[in-house]
Amino acid sequence: MKAIYSIILLFCFNFSQAQIGIGIQDVRGASILDFGKNQINGIVLPYNETTNNAVNGTIRVDKTTNKVQYYNGFNWIDLTDSGQIPANMYINNNDEVADTQGVVISDTGDAQAPGVLVLESTNKALTLPHIDNPHLTIVDPPIGMMCYDTVSKTIAIFNGLEWYFYK
């Protein structure tokens, strides 16, 4: 029973700090969520056709075009060309629902944006998983996988066919 209380207190402490590390002990710098270095798994974006109440900076994979996109406040901007979703990949066919709130990590205490994972902070950001040469390291990545390539020092996004690298 004491172990359960200890785990609950540990989670409460982590959330009260508004900084979470996955695969690392100490969060680096001004990260609200930090995945560490030399991971072999990146972040996989949600797949949908309709994203209700999108806010600036929302990122998704459009199921209709198979393109990774971000929302600039007015339009969806393509980050990749059309990709390919593997036939054996499970994709939830339910589009995002405006009233559904997923996991929230916030240092403001009142996350307003809808989403599966919402990160809100006035002074912290997301640190992508750091991977050396993801195009060589990750075997069979899913469409929409994102990470930071530590060798080329770029953001890497996979569209189901090829990797895109952004400086």
Tab-separated table of C-alpha atoms in Angstrom:
chain	number	residue	atom	x	y	z
A	1	MET	CA	0.000	0.000	0.000
A	2	LYS	CA	2.883	2.359	0.790
A	3	ALA	CA	4.313	1.678	-2.675
A	4	ILE	CA	1.061	2.838	-4.298
A	5	TYR	CA	1.074	6.071	-2.279
A	6	SER	CA	4.727	6.638	-3.190
A	7	ILE	CA	3.965	6.235	-6.889
A	8	ILE	CA	1.005	8.615	-6.648
A	9	LEU	CA	3.145	11.196	-4.831
A	10	LEU	CA	5.877	10.819	-7.447
A	11	PHE	CA	3.383	11.528	-10.248
A	12	CYS	CA	1.943	14.492	-8.345
A	13	PHE	CA	5.445	15.888	-7.843
A	14	ASN	CA	6.264	15.471	-11.538
A	15	PHE	CA	3.049	17.174	-12.627
A	16	SER	CA	3.444	19.981	-10.094
A	17	GLN	CA	6.817	20.792	-11.648
A	18	ALA	CA	5.169	20.927	-15.094
A	19	GLN	CA	8.232	19.225	-16.559
A	20	ILE	CA	8.162	15.559	-17.521
A	21	GLY	CA	10.996	13.378	-18.770
A	22	ILE	CA	10.403	10.096	-20.598
A	23	GLY	CA	13.433	7.841	-20.806
A	24	ILE	CA	15.599	10.328	-18.881
A	25	GLN	CA	16.013	11.276	-15.226
A	26	ASP	CA	16.401	15.026	-15.574
A	27	VAL	CA	14.497	17.239	-17.988
A	28	ARG	CA	16.837	19.383	-20.056
A	29	GLY	CA	16.444	23.143	-20.107
A	30	ALA	CA	13.069	24.730	-20.723
A	31	SER	CA	11.250	21.535	-21.690
A	32	ILE	CA	7.723	20.785	-20.580
A	33	LEU	CA	8.081	17.260	-22.043
A	34	ASP	CA	11.495	15.781	-22.850
A	35	PHE	CA	12.092	12.359	-24.411
A	36	GLY	CA	15.842	12.148	-23.972
A	37	LYS	CA	18.568	11.067	-26.410
A	38	ASN	CA	19.191	7.950	-28.479
A	39	GLN	CA	15.629	6.740	-28.336
A	40	ILE	CA	14.519	4.556	-31.223
A	41	ASN	CA	10.905	5.697	-31.109
A	42	GLY	CA	9.709	9.120	-32.177
A	43	ILE	CA	6.423	10.915	-31.657
A	44	VAL	CA	3.633	9.659	-33.923
A	45	LEU	CA	1.111	12.259	-35.002
A	46	PRO	CA	-2.676	11.771	-34.984
A	47	TYR	CA	-4.387	10.789	-38.248
A	48	ASN	CA	-7.627	12.566	-39.159
A	49	GLU	CA	-9.555	14.329	-41.899
A	50	THR	CA	-11.229	16.944	-39.752
A	51	THR	CA	-9.571	18.619	-36.781
A	52	ASN	CA	-12.161	20.586	-34.851
A	53	ASN	CA	-11.098	23.813	-33.113
A	54	ALA	CA	-7.470	23.583	-34.267
A	55	VAL	CA	-5.162	26.184	-32.735
A	56	ASN	CA	-1.973	27.685	-34.207
A	57	GLY	CA	0.790	25.086	-34.327
A	58	THR	CA	-1.477	22.015	-34.360
A	59	ILE	CA	0.219	19.164	-36.247
A	60	ARG	CA	-1.505	16.138	-37.811
A	61	VAL	CA	-1.452	13.593	-40.637
A	62	ASP	CA	-4.330	14.245	-43.040
A	63	LYS	CA	-5.971	10.866	-43.749
A	64	THR	CA	-7.283	12.087	-47.106
A	65	THR	CA	-3.953	13.246	-48.563
A	66	ASN	CA	-1.504	11.279	-46.344
A	67	LYS	CA	0.431	14.523	-45.787
A	68	VAL	CA	1.883	15.779	-42.515
A	69	GLN	CA	0.426	19.248	-41.914
A	70	TYR	CA	0.431	22.050	-39.379
A	71	TYR	CA	-2.215	24.707	-38.770
A	72	ASN	CA	-1.034	28.333	-38.974
A	73	GLY	CA	-4.243	29.844	-37.603
A	74	PHE	CA	-5.918	30.150	-41.004
A	75	ASN	CA	-4.952	27.168	-43.190
A	76	TRP	CA	-3.425	23.700	-43.029
A	77	ILE	CA	0.147	23.893	-44.392
A	78	ASP	CA	1.729	20.769	-45.910
A	79	LEU	CA	5.050	19.774	-44.360
A	80	THR	CA	5.480	16.705	-46.583
A	81	ASP	CA	4.297	15.342	-49.906
A	82	SER	CA	1.722	12.534	-49.916
A	83	GLY	CA	2.958	9.530	-48.056
A	84	GLN	CA	1.723	6.013	-47.608
A	85	ILE	CA	-0.010	4.433	-44.651
A	86	PRO	CA	1.028	0.759	-44.365
A	87	ALA	CA	-1.854	-1.676	-44.953
A	88	ASN	CA	-1.233	-3.402	-41.613
A	89	MET	CA	-1.269	-0.174	-39.575
A	90	TYR	CA	-4.234	0.367	-37.277
A	91	ILE	CA	-5.805	3.785	-37.688
A	92	ASN	CA	-8.711	4.988	-35.593
A	93	ASN	CA	-11.408	6.061	-38.035
A	94	ASN	CA	-13.031	8.419	-35.555
A	95	ASP	CA	-12.018	12.000	-36.198
A	96	GLU	CA	-11.156	14.305	-33.334
A	97	VAL	CA	-14.177	15.462	-31.353
A	98	ALA	CA	-14.264	19.070	-30.174
A	99	ASP	CA	-15.499	18.176	-26.678
A	100	THR	CA	-12.863	15.506	-26.065
A	101	GLN	CA	-9.812	16.478	-24.027
A	102	GLY	CA	-6.873	14.113	-23.870
A	103	VAL	CA	-3.817	14.230	-21.617
A	104	VAL	CA	-2.903	17.754	-20.526
A	105	ILE	CA	0.528	18.850	-19.335
A	106	SER	CA	0.291	22.477	-18.339
A	107	ASP	CA	1.983	24.967	-16.066
A	108	THR	CA	-0.916	27.389	-16.469
A	109	GLY	CA	-3.481	25.044	-14.926
A	110	ASP	CA	-6.209	25.747	-17.475
A	111	ALA	CA	-5.496	24.094	-20.831
A	112	GLN	CA	-8.014	25.340	-23.381
A	113	ALA	CA	-6.868	23.696	-26.613
A	114	PRO	CA	-8.523	20.398	-27.575
A	115	GLY	CA	-6.282	17.487	-28.425
A	116	VAL	CA	-5.041	14.013	-27.627
A	117	LEU	CA	-1.946	15.446	-25.926
A	118	VAL	CA	-2.019	19.129	-25.020
A	119	LEU	CA	1.134	20.870	-23.835
A	120	GLU	CA	0.605	24.409	-22.582
A	121	SER	CA	3.194	26.612	-20.957
A	122	THR	CA	4.094	30.257	-20.764
A	123	ASN	CA	7.838	29.554	-20.746
A	124	LYS	CA	8.533	25.904	-21.662
A	125	ALA	CA	8.459	23.912	-24.920
A	126	LEU	CA	8.399	20.326	-26.207
A	127	THR	CA	11.733	18.611	-26.783
A	128	LEU	CA	11.411	15.953	-29.474
A	129	PRO	CA	13.021	12.529	-29.028
A	130	HIS	CA	16.696	12.782	-30.024
A	131	ILE	CA	17.750	10.040	-32.446
A	132	ASP	CA	21.020	9.591	-34.330
A	133	ASN	CA	20.233	9.163	-38.059
A	134	PRO	CA	16.542	8.175	-37.728
A	135	HIS	CA	16.386	7.293	-41.436
A	136	LEU	CA	19.006	4.612	-40.739
A	137	THR	CA	18.131	3.744	-37.126
A	138	ILE	CA	14.344	3.367	-37.037
A	139	VAL	CA	13.095	0.185	-38.665
A	140	ASP	CA	9.637	0.499	-40.258
A	141	PRO	CA	8.557	3.914	-38.885
A	142	PRO	CA	4.856	4.831	-39.132
A	143	ILE	CA	3.629	7.786	-41.162
A	144	GLY	CA	3.726	10.956	-39.082
A	145	MET	CA	6.697	9.988	-36.888
A	146	MET	CA	8.697	13.008	-35.684
A	147	CYS	CA	12.053	13.300	-33.943
A	148	TYR	CA	15.221	15.398	-33.816
A	149	ASP	CA	18.176	14.026	-35.799
A	150	THR	CA	21.229	14.657	-33.623
A	151	VAL	CA	23.648	14.028	-36.501
A	152	SER	CA	22.201	16.446	-39.075
A	153	LYS	CA	20.749	18.709	-36.341
A	154	THR	CA	17.347	18.782	-38.043
A	155	ILE	CA	13.733	17.934	-37.267
A	156	ALA	CA	12.871	14.696	-39.059
A	157	ILE	CA	9.321	13.795	-40.157
A	158	PHE	CA	8.399	10.526	-41.894
A	159	ASN	CA	5.511	10.555	-44.405
A	160	GLY	CA	5.197	6.796	-44.862
A	161	LEU	CA	7.579	6.734	-47.835
A	162	GLU	CA	10.513	8.991	-46.992
A	163	TRP	CA	12.007	11.210	-44.311
A	164	TYR	CA	11.826	15.029	-44.501
A	165	PHE	CA	14.455	17.058	-42.661
A	166	TYR	CA	13.908	20.662	-41.524
A	167	LYS	CA	16.629	22.979	-40.218
